[in-house]
Amino acid sequence: MNQADIGLIGLAVMGENLVLNMASHGIHVAVYNRTTSRVDEFLSGRAQGQPISGVYSLSELISKLKKPRRVMLMVQAGSAVDSVIEELIPLLDNGDIIIDGGNSNYRDTIRRTTDLNKKNLLFIGTGVSGGEEGALKGPSIMPGGNSKAWPFVRDIFQSIAAKVETGDPCCEWVGDGGAGHYVKMIHNGIEYGDMQMICEAYHILRQIISMEPDEMANVFSNWNKSELDSYLIEITADILNKKDEESGKPMIDLILDTAGQKGTGKWTGIDALQLGAVATAITEAVYSRSLSALKEERVAASKILNGPQYQPFNGDRDGFVDDVKNALFASKICSYAQGFQLLSMAAAENGWSLNYGNIALMWRGGCIIRAQFLDRIKDAFEKDNQLPNLLVAPYFQQAIENAQNSWRNVITTAVTHGVPVPAFSSALAYFDGYRSAQLPANLLQAQRDYFGAHTYERSDKERGKFFHTNWTGQGGDTASSAYNV
Ligand code: NBP
């Protein structure tokens, strides 16, 4: 019987919870998993009493679906997605829809959209954010791919997505090809930056003013009532409050300070470098994880390499805590400014027409970077979708103006005390660079012309005219056009 509204392949943590979310909205789902015992476990467990049918082969799955058929993959990103698609192709008819909801690389999504379009199949590559809980209760969903498929999945996606206070779903069509997965990648990159900045605030409070976890938990709870209101600040307060059941010690003090990094932060950094975009908040966050991973080396080095001699902090403690809050907010603004600038450069490169206000709305609920201040970003881009940089939008201009002295004070204090604050300080360097009419690239261009005859433009001549100087009197007057440094 053709009865199910959608088929879902991959009953791991994300797939299972998405299916339960769909079922709770009255959507009938047929489910399949490669290891079919998972289907039985699911049916006899969490799926009981729900509009969920289990199947044991892909052909059985397809036979259960209404037309045009909608098949969603929640399998491991990479080759598994391609192999499932290959198996599905002969089973599907023209106009049927394949949706990949995993964390796929956007370049794979561009390729899959094109290849399947040639076979008259419609492909959607969608970011799904919010982890296990989001998948169950309402994730942020960022779909892109073949826009002809959107009318057929819109109702399902928007009904299961998180909703903001106005009732708007955190799901809108993002754009062609890999646009949805690109936006999800940037979301994850920004998440890296947010987490690193929160860690730096924690480290400053701990190292410079010797704050205990309990006290810090209160600080983060208070910050969560301010413009910093966000999921990540909220969970940080919870984490700092948590005690180890055995020892009664704060959990945070028992967790080893070494982190790994999976794909998406690194992908974002690589893509920023390839596009010539500045994404230092994200790359500093990736590098910080890499440095943290060198635990044994750091422990050995700590016994040899001395930091500065300084007096213990004896200033205004509450005032300093406020400064840290302002520094965190200003750094966060720079990180989002970079993220959105990267999006606009990728849009130009890939021919996507992105609505940045909608993207801010999609990140407003359900996902890990959900935060009140995304409303401000949405407002800024709704006023001007071509805004060159968030920093020049009036709200953010004023916010940084207000935070600036605190921000500089915190970074100066951290540097004086030898406490590393790579994301805070690179964000400030970005701000100072972006607001500088004059940077030292004139000297850089002279150096490049000196050793490689790369030519330069002149400040007293029109743009686009290139000059070469014979700096030593020995190099000749021929300019280089091929050798790039
Ligand atoms: P995993 O990424 O751990 O993948 C496990 C699923 O993939 C299982 O159902 C497994 O089937 C299936 N699978 C594999 Br592995 N290779 C397969 C193949 N060749 N053919 C068919 N199925 C195959 O699951 P997840 O953590 O639920 O994540 C699903 C996707 O969502 C991933 O792309 C992930 O990056 C993304 N995502 C995850 C989260 C999160 O918080 N976990 C958040 C947002 C997005 P089996 O049971 O037979 O091995």
Coordinates of C-alpha atoms and ligand atoms in Angstrom, one line a residue:
M1 CA 0.0 0.0 0.0
N2 CA 1.4 3.5 -0.9
Q3 CA 0.7 5.2 2.4
A4 CA 3.8 6.7 3.9
D5 CA 4.4 10.5 3.4
I6 CA 8.2 10.1 3.5
G7 CA 10.8 7.4 3.8
L8 CA 13.8 7.7 6.0
I9 CA 17.1 5.7 5.7
G10 CA 19.5 5.6 8.7
L11 CA 18.2 5.0 12.2
A12 CA 21.1 6.3 14.2
V13 CA 20.7 9.1 16.7
M14 CA 19.7 11.8 14.2
G15 CA 17.5 9.7 12.0
E16 CA 15.5 8.1 14.9
N17 CA 14.8 11.4 16.5
L18 CA 13.8 13.1 13.2
V19 CA 11.4 10.3 12.5
L20 CA 9.8 10.7 15.9
N21 CA 9.5 14.4 15.3
M22 CA 7.8 13.8 12.0
A23 CA 5.5 11.3 13.5
S24 CA 4.5 13.6 16.3
H25 CA 3.3 16.0 13.6
G26 CA 1.1 13.3 12.0
I27 CA 3.5 12.6 9.2
H28 CA 3.6 8.9 8.3
V29 CA 7.2 7.7 7.9
A30 CA 8.5 4.5 6.5
V31 CA 11.9 3.7 8.0
Y32 CA 14.9 1.6 6.9
N33 CA 18.3 0.9 8.3
R34 CA 21.2 -1.0 6.6
T35 CA 21.5 -3.2 9.8
T36 CA 17.9 -4.2 9.8
S37 CA 17.9 -5.3 13.5
R38 CA 17.8 -1.5 14.2
V39 CA 14.5 -1.3 12.5
D40 CA 13.0 -4.0 14.8
E41 CA 14.5 -2.4 17.9
F42 CA 13.1 1.0 16.9
L43 CA 9.6 -0.4 16.1
S44 CA 9.4 -2.3 19.3
G45 CA 10.8 0.6 21.3
R46 CA 10.4 4.3 20.8
A47 CA 8.3 4.0 17.6
Q48 CA 5.5 2.0 19.2
G49 CA 2.1 3.5 18.7
Q50 CA 3.4 6.1 16.2
P51 CA 2.6 6.4 12.5
I52 CA 5.9 4.7 11.6
S53 CA 6.3 1.6 9.3
G54 CA 9.5 -0.5 9.3
V55 CA 10.8 -2.0 6.1
Y56 CA 13.7 -4.3 5.5
S57 CA 14.9 -3.4 2.0
L58 CA 15.2 -0.2 -0.1
S59 CA 12.7 -1.7 -2.7
E60 CA 10.2 -2.3 0.1
L61 CA 10.8 1.3 1.3
I62 CA 10.1 2.7 -2.2
S63 CA 6.9 0.6 -2.6
K64 CA 5.5 2.1 0.6
L65 CA 5.8 5.8 -0.5
K66 CA 3.2 8.2 -1.9
K67 CA 4.2 9.8 -5.2
P68 CA 6.3 11.8 -5.9
R69 CA 8.3 9.8 -3.5
R70 CA 10.3 11.6 -0.8
V71 CA 13.3 9.7 0.6
M72 CA 15.5 11.2 3.3
L73 CA 19.0 9.9 4.1
M74 CA 20.3 10.3 7.6
V75 CA 23.4 8.2 7.1
Q76 CA 27.1 9.0 7.7
A77 CA 28.3 11.7 5.5
G78 CA 30.7 10.8 2.6
S79 CA 30.7 7.6 0.5
A80 CA 27.7 6.1 2.4
V81 CA 25.5 8.8 0.9
D82 CA 26.7 8.0 -2.6
S83 CA 26.3 4.3 -2.2
V84 CA 22.7 4.7 -0.9
I85 CA 21.9 7.1 -3.8
E86 CA 23.3 4.6 -6.3
E87 CA 21.0 1.9 -4.9
L88 CA 18.0 4.2 -4.9
I89 CA 18.3 5.5 -8.5
P90 CA 17.0 2.4 -10.3
L91 CA 14.1 2.1 -7.9
L92 CA 12.8 5.7 -8.4
D93 CA 10.7 7.4 -11.1
N94 CA 11.0 10.8 -12.7
G95 CA 10.3 13.6 -10.3
D96 CA 11.0 11.6 -7.2
I97 CA 13.0 13.4 -4.5
I98 CA 16.1 12.3 -2.6
I99 CA 17.0 14.4 0.5
D100 CA 20.4 14.1 2.2
G101 CA 20.1 15.5 5.8
G102 CA 23.6 14.6 6.9
N103 CA 26.6 16.9 7.4
S104 CA 27.7 16.5 3.8
N105 CA 30.4 18.6 2.1
Y106 CA 28.6 21.2 0.0
R107 CA 30.8 20.3 -3.0
D108 CA 29.4 16.8 -2.9
T109 CA 25.9 18.3 -2.7
I110 CA 26.5 20.4 -5.8
R111 CA 27.7 17.3 -7.7
R112 CA 24.8 15.1 -6.5
T113 CA 22.2 17.8 -7.4
T114 CA 23.6 18.0 -10.9
D115 CA 24.0 14.3 -11.5
L116 CA 20.5 13.4 -10.2
N117 CA 18.9 16.3 -12.2
K118 CA 20.3 14.6 -15.3
K119 CA 18.4 11.5 -14.3
N120 CA 15.2 13.5 -13.7
L121 CA 15.5 13.0 -10.0
L122 CA 15.3 16.0 -7.6
F123 CA 17.9 16.3 -4.9
I124 CA 17.9 18.3 -1.7
G125 CA 21.0 18.6 0.5
T126 CA 19.9 20.0 3.8
G127 CA 21.7 21.1 6.9
V128 CA 20.0 19.8 10.1
S129 CA 21.2 21.4 13.3
G130 CA 20.4 20.9 16.9
G131 CA 21.8 17.5 17.7
E132 CA 19.7 14.8 19.2
E133 CA 17.3 17.0 21.1
G134 CA 16.9 19.4 18.2
A135 CA 16.1 16.6 15.8
L136 CA 13.4 15.4 18.2
K137 CA 11.8 18.7 19.3
G138 CA 12.6 21.0 16.4
P139 CA 15.9 21.5 14.6
S140 CA 17.0 24.3 12.4
I141 CA 16.7 23.0 8.8
M142 CA 18.7 24.6 6.0
P143 CA 17.7 23.1 2.6
G144 CA 19.3 23.7 -0.7
G145 CA 19.7 21.8 -4.0
N146 CA 17.1 21.5 -6.8
S147 CA 14.5 24.2 -6.1
K148 CA 11.8 22.2 -8.0
A149 CA 11.7 19.8 -5.0
W150 CA 11.0 22.5 -2.4
P151 CA 7.2 22.7 -2.8
F152 CA 7.1 18.9 -2.2
V153 CA 9.0 19.0 1.1
R154 CA 8.3 22.4 2.4
D155 CA 5.3 21.5 4.6
I156 CA 7.1 18.5 6.2
F157 CA 10.3 20.5 6.9
Q158 CA 8.6 23.6 8.2
S159 CA 6.2 21.6 10.5
I160 CA 9.1 19.7 12.2
A161 CA 11.5 22.7 12.4
A162 CA 12.0 24.8 15.5
K163 CA 9.8 27.9 15.7
V164 CA 10.7 31.4 16.9
E165 CA 8.5 33.4 19.2
T166 CA 6.6 34.8 16.2
G167 CA 5.8 31.2 15.1
D168 CA 8.1 31.5 12.1
P169 CA 9.8 28.2 11.3
C170 CA 13.6 28.0 11.4
C171 CA 13.6 26.6 7.9
E172 CA 13.5 28.4 4.5
W173 CA 14.7 27.5 1.1
V174 CA 18.4 28.6 1.1
G175 CA 19.4 28.3 -2.6
D176 CA 20.6 26.1 -5.5
G177 CA 23.1 23.3 -5.4
G178 CA 25.2 23.2 -2.2
A179 CA 23.8 26.4 -0.7
G180 CA 22.0 24.6 2.2
H181 CA 25.0 22.6 3.2
Y182 CA 27.2 25.6 2.8
V183 CA 25.1 27.6 5.3
K184 CA 25.2 24.6 7.6
M185 CA 29.0 24.5 7.3
I186 CA 29.2 28.2 8.2
H187 CA 26.8 27.6 11.1
N188 CA 29.2 25.0 12.4
G189 CA 32.2 27.3 11.9
I190 CA 30.5 30.0 13.8
E191 CA 29.7 27.5 16.5
Y192 CA 33.4 26.8 16.8
G193 CA 34.1 30.5 17.2
D194 CA 31.3 31.0 19.8
M195 CA 32.6 28.1 21.9
Q196 CA 36.2 29.2 21.8
M197 CA 35.2 32.8 22.8
I198 CA 33.2 31.5 25.7
C199 CA 36.2 29.3 26.7
E200 CA 38.4 32.4 26.6
A201 CA 36.0 34.3 28.9
Y202 CA 36.0 31.4 31.3
H203 CA 39.8 31.1 31.2
I204 CA 40.3 34.8 31.9
L205 CA 37.9 34.7 34.9
R206 CA 39.6 31.6 36.2
Q207 CA 43.2 32.6 35.7
I208 CA 43.2 36.3 36.2
I209 CA 40.6 36.9 39.0
S210 CA 40.6 33.3 40.3
M211 CA 36.9 32.9 40.1
E212 CA 35.5 29.5 41.2
P213 CA 33.1 27.5 38.9
D214 CA 30.1 28.2 41.1
E215 CA 30.7 31.9 41.0
M216 CA 31.3 31.8 37.2
A217 CA 28.0 29.8 36.8
N218 CA 26.2 32.8 38.3
V219 CA 28.1 35.2 36.0
F220 CA 27.1 33.2 32.9
S221 CA 23.5 33.0 34.1
N222 CA 23.5 36.8 34.4
W223 CA 25.0 37.2 31.0
N224 CA 22.3 35.0 29.6
K225 CA 19.8 37.7 30.6
S226 CA 21.7 40.2 28.5
E227 CA 22.5 40.7 24.8
L228 CA 24.6 37.5 25.1
D229 CA 21.4 35.4 25.7
S230 CA 22.1 32.2 23.8
Y231 CA 22.0 28.4 24.1
L232 CA 25.8 28.1 24.5
I233 CA 25.9 30.6 27.3
E234 CA 23.0 28.9 29.0
I235 CA 24.7 25.4 28.9
T236 CA 28.0 26.9 30.0
A237 CA 26.3 28.1 33.2
D238 CA 24.8 24.6 33.7
I239 CA 28.2 22.9 33.1
L240 CA 29.9 25.2 35.6
N241 CA 27.3 24.3 38.2
K242 CA 27.7 20.6 37.8
K243 CA 29.4 18.6 40.5
D244 CA 31.0 15.2 40.2
E245 CA 28.8 12.7 42.1
E246 CA 31.8 10.8 43.5
S247 CA 34.1 13.5 44.6
G248 CA 31.7 16.5 44.9
K249 CA 34.2 18.5 42.9
P250 CA 33.1 20.7 40.0
M251 CA 32.9 18.5 36.9
I252 CA 34.7 21.2 34.9
D253 CA 37.9 20.7 37.0
L254 CA 37.9 17.0 36.3
I255 CA 37.7 17.2 32.5
L256 CA 41.0 16.9 30.6
D257 CA 41.8 20.1 28.6
T258 CA 42.3 18.5 25.2
A259 CA 39.9 18.8 22.3
G260 CA 39.5 17.2 18.9
Q261 CA 38.1 18.7 15.8
K262 CA 36.0 17.0 13.2
G263 CA 35.2 18.2 9.7
T264 CA 33.1 21.3 9.5
G265 CA 35.3 23.9 11.3
K266 CA 38.3 22.9 9.3
W267 CA 36.2 22.9 6.0
T268 CA 35.1 26.5 6.8
G269 CA 38.7 27.6 7.4
I270 CA 39.8 26.0 4.1
D271 CA 37.0 27.5 2.2
A272 CA 37.7 31.0 3.6
L273 CA 41.3 30.7 2.6
Q274 CA 40.3 29.6 -0.9
L275 CA 37.8 32.5 -1.3
G276 CA 40.2 35.1 0.2
A277 CA 37.8 35.7 3.0
V278 CA 38.8 36.7 6.6
A279 CA 37.5 34.1 9.0
T280 CA 40.0 34.4 11.9
A281 CA 37.4 33.8 14.6
I282 CA 36.7 30.3 13.1
T283 CA 40.3 29.5 12.2
E284 CA 41.6 30.6 15.6
A285 CA 39.0 28.3 17.2
V286 CA 40.2 25.4 15.1
Y287 CA 43.9 26.1 15.9
S288 CA 43.1 26.4 19.6
R289 CA 41.6 22.9 19.5
S290 CA 44.8 21.7 17.7
L291 CA 47.0 23.3 20.3
S292 CA 44.9 21.9 23.2
A293 CA 45.5 18.4 21.7
L294 CA 49.2 18.7 22.4
K295 CA 48.6 18.0 26.1
E296 CA 51.8 16.2 26.9
E297 CA 54.0 18.7 25.0
R298 CA 52.3 21.6 26.8
V299 CA 52.8 20.0 30.2
A300 CA 56.5 19.5 29.5
A301 CA 56.8 23.1 28.0
S302 CA 55.1 24.6 31.1
K303 CA 58.0 23.5 33.2
I304 CA 60.6 25.2 30.9
L305 CA 58.9 28.2 29.3
N306 CA 58.2 31.0 31.7
G307 CA 55.4 33.6 31.3
P308 CA 55.4 37.2 32.5
Q309 CA 55.9 38.1 36.2
Y310 CA 52.9 40.0 37.2
Q311 CA 51.1 41.2 40.3
P312 CA 47.9 39.4 41.2
F313 CA 44.8 41.2 40.0
N314 CA 43.9 43.9 42.5
G315 CA 41.5 46.1 40.5
D316 CA 37.7 46.3 40.4
R317 CA 36.6 42.7 40.2
D318 CA 32.9 43.4 39.2
G319 CA 34.0 46.0 36.7
F320 CA 36.4 43.5 35.2
V321 CA 33.7 40.9 34.9
D322 CA 31.6 43.4 33.0
D323 CA 34.6 44.1 30.8
V324 CA 34.9 40.4 29.9
K325 CA 31.2 40.3 29.0
N326 CA 31.6 43.3 26.7
A327 CA 34.8 41.8 25.2
L328 CA 32.9 38.5 24.5
F329 CA 30.0 40.4 22.9
A330 CA 32.3 42.5 20.7
S331 CA 34.3 39.5 19.6
K332 CA 31.2 37.6 18.8
I333 CA 29.9 40.4 16.6
C334 CA 33.2 40.2 14.6
S335 CA 32.9 36.5 14.3
Y336 CA 29.4 36.8 12.8
A337 CA 30.5 39.6 10.6
Q338 CA 33.2 37.3 9.2
G339 CA 30.7 34.4 8.8
F340 CA 28.2 36.5 6.9
Q341 CA 31.0 38.0 4.7
L342 CA 32.2 34.5 3.9
L343 CA 28.7 33.6 3.0
S344 CA 28.4 36.5 0.6
M345 CA 31.7 35.7 -1.0
A346 CA 30.7 32.1 -1.5
A347 CA 27.4 33.2 -2.9
A348 CA 29.2 35.3 -5.5
E349 CA 31.5 32.4 -6.3
N350 CA 28.8 29.8 -6.7
G351 CA 26.0 32.0 -8.2
W352 CA 23.7 31.6 -5.1
S353 CA 21.2 34.3 -4.3
L354 CA 21.2 34.2 -0.5
N355 CA 18.7 35.9 1.8
Y356 CA 20.9 36.7 4.8
G357 CA 17.9 37.8 7.0
N358 CA 16.3 34.4 6.4
I359 CA 19.6 32.7 7.3
A360 CA 19.8 34.6 10.6
L361 CA 16.1 33.5 11.2
M362 CA 17.0 29.9 10.5
W363 CA 19.8 30.1 13.2
R364 CA 17.5 31.8 15.6
G365 CA 16.0 28.6 17.0
G366 CA 16.7 24.9 17.1
C367 CA 20.4 25.0 16.4
I368 CA 23.5 25.2 18.6
I369 CA 24.2 28.9 17.9
R370 CA 20.7 30.0 18.6
A371 CA 20.8 33.4 20.2
Q372 CA 18.7 36.4 20.8
F373 CA 21.1 38.6 18.9
L374 CA 20.4 36.9 15.6
D375 CA 17.2 39.0 15.6
R376 CA 19.5 42.0 15.3
I377 CA 21.4 40.4 12.4
K378 CA 18.0 39.6 10.7
D379 CA 16.9 43.2 11.1
A380 CA 20.2 44.5 9.7
F381 CA 20.0 42.3 6.6
E382 CA 16.3 42.9 6.2
K383 CA 17.1 46.6 5.9
D384 CA 19.9 45.9 3.4
N385 CA 20.5 42.4 2.0
Q386 CA 23.7 43.8 0.4
L387 CA 25.1 45.2 3.6
P388 CA 28.9 44.8 3.1
N389 CA 29.7 44.0 6.7
L390 CA 27.6 43.7 9.9
L391 CA 30.1 46.0 11.6
V392 CA 28.8 49.0 9.7
A393 CA 25.1 48.3 10.6
P394 CA 24.0 51.0 13.1
Y395 CA 23.1 48.5 16.0
F396 CA 26.5 46.7 15.7
Q397 CA 28.5 49.9 15.2
Q398 CA 27.0 51.2 18.4
A399 CA 27.4 47.9 20.3
I400 CA 31.1 47.8 19.5
E401 CA 31.5 51.5 20.3
N402 CA 30.1 50.7 23.8
A403 CA 32.2 47.6 24.3
Q404 CA 35.4 48.9 22.8
N405 CA 37.2 50.1 25.9
S406 CA 36.3 47.0 27.9
W407 CA 37.4 44.8 25.0
R408 CA 40.8 46.5 24.8
N409 CA 41.2 46.4 28.6
V410 CA 40.5 42.7 28.8
I411 CA 42.9 41.8 26.0
T412 CA 45.6 44.0 27.5
T413 CA 45.1 42.4 30.9
A414 CA 45.2 38.9 29.4
V415 CA 48.4 39.6 27.5
T416 CA 50.0 41.2 30.6
H417 CA 49.1 38.0 32.6
G418 CA 50.2 35.7 29.9
V419 CA 46.7 34.2 29.4
P420 CA 46.1 33.2 25.7
V421 CA 43.1 34.8 24.1
P422 CA 43.5 34.1 20.4
A423 CA 39.9 34.5 19.4
F424 CA 39.3 37.7 21.4
S425 CA 42.5 39.3 20.1
S426 CA 42.2 38.2 16.5
A427 CA 38.6 39.6 16.5
L428 CA 40.0 42.9 17.8
A429 CA 42.7 42.9 15.2
Y430 CA 40.0 42.2 12.5
F431 CA 38.0 45.2 13.8
D432 CA 41.1 47.4 13.9
G433 CA 42.0 46.3 10.4
Y434 CA 38.6 46.7 8.9
R435 CA 38.2 50.2 10.3
S436 CA 41.7 51.3 9.0
A437 CA 41.7 53.4 5.9
Q438 CA 45.5 52.8 5.7
L439 CA 47.2 49.4 6.2
P440 CA 50.8 48.5 5.7
A441 CA 50.1 46.6 2.4
N442 CA 51.9 49.4 0.6
L443 CA 55.2 48.1 2.0
L444 CA 54.1 44.5 1.2
Q445 CA 53.5 45.4 -2.4
A446 CA 56.9 47.2 -2.5
Q447 CA 58.6 44.0 -1.2
R448 CA 56.8 41.8 -3.7
D449 CA 57.8 44.1 -6.5
Y450 CA 61.3 44.3 -5.2
F451 CA 62.0 40.6 -5.2
G452 CA 59.5 39.3 -7.8
A453 CA 58.6 42.3 -10.0
H454 CA 55.0 41.8 -9.1
T455 CA 54.0 45.4 -9.7
Y456 CA 51.9 47.7 -7.5
E457 CA 49.2 50.3 -7.9
R458 CA 50.0 53.9 -6.9
S459 CA 48.0 56.0 -4.4
D460 CA 48.4 59.0 -6.7
K461 CA 47.2 57.3 -9.8
E462 CA 43.8 55.7 -10.8
R463 CA 43.1 52.1 -9.7
G464 CA 43.8 49.3 -12.1
K465 CA 47.1 50.8 -13.4
F466 CA 50.1 48.8 -12.4
F467 CA 53.7 50.0 -12.0
H468 CA 57.1 48.3 -11.5
T469 CA 60.2 49.9 -10.1
N470 CA 63.7 48.8 -10.7
W471 CA 64.6 48.9 -7.0
T472 CA 68.2 48.0 -7.1
G473 CA 69.1 49.3 -10.5
Q474 CA 70.1 45.7 -11.5
G475 CA 66.8 43.9 -11.9
G476 CA 65.6 45.4 -15.2
D477 CA 62.2 46.8 -15.9
T478 CA 60.3 43.6 -16.8
A479 CA 57.2 42.9 -14.6
S480 CA 56.3 39.4 -13.5
S481 CA 52.9 38.0 -14.5
A482 CA 53.2 34.4 -13.6
Y483 CA 55.1 34.0 -10.3
N484 CA 52.8 34.6 -7.4
V485 CA 54.0 34.9 -3.8
Ligands
NBP1 P1 26.1 8.5 11.9 O1 26.8 9.6 11.2 O2 26.8 7.8 13.1 O3 25.8 7.3 10.8 C1 25.2 6.1 11.2 C2 24.1 5.7 10.2 O4 24.7 5.6 8.9 C3 23.6 4.3 10.6 O5 22.2 4.3 10.3 C4 24.4 3.4 9.6 O6 23.8 2.2 9.4 C5 24.4 4.3 8.4 N1 25.3 3.9 7.4 C6 26.7 3.9 7.4 BR1 27.7 4.4 8.8 N2 27.2 3.5 6.2 C7 26.1 3.1 5.5 C8 26.0 2.6 4.2 N3 27.1 2.4 3.4 N4 24.8 2.4 3.7 C9 23.7 2.6 4.4 N5 23.7 3.2 5.7 C10 24.9 3.4 6.2 O7 24.6 8.9 12.4 P2 24.1 10.2 13.1 O8 25.0 10.7 14.2 O9 22.7 10.0 13.3 O10 24.2 11.3 11.9 C11 23.6 11.2 10.7 C12 24.0 12.4 9.8 O11 23.6 13.6 10.5 C13 25.6 12.5 9.7 O12 25.9 13.0 8.4 C14 25.9 13.5 10.8 O13 27.1 14.2 10.5 C15 24.7 14.4 10.7 N6 24.5 15.2 12.0 C16 24.7 14.6 13.2 C17 24.5 15.3 14.3 C18 24.7 14.7 15.7 O14 24.5 15.4 16.7 N7 24.9 13.4 15.8 C19 24.0 16.6 14.3 C20 23.8 17.2 13.0 C21 24.0 16.4 11.9 P3 24.2 0.9 10.3 O15 23.3 1.0 11.5 O16 23.8 -0.2 9.4 O17 25.6 1.0 10.5

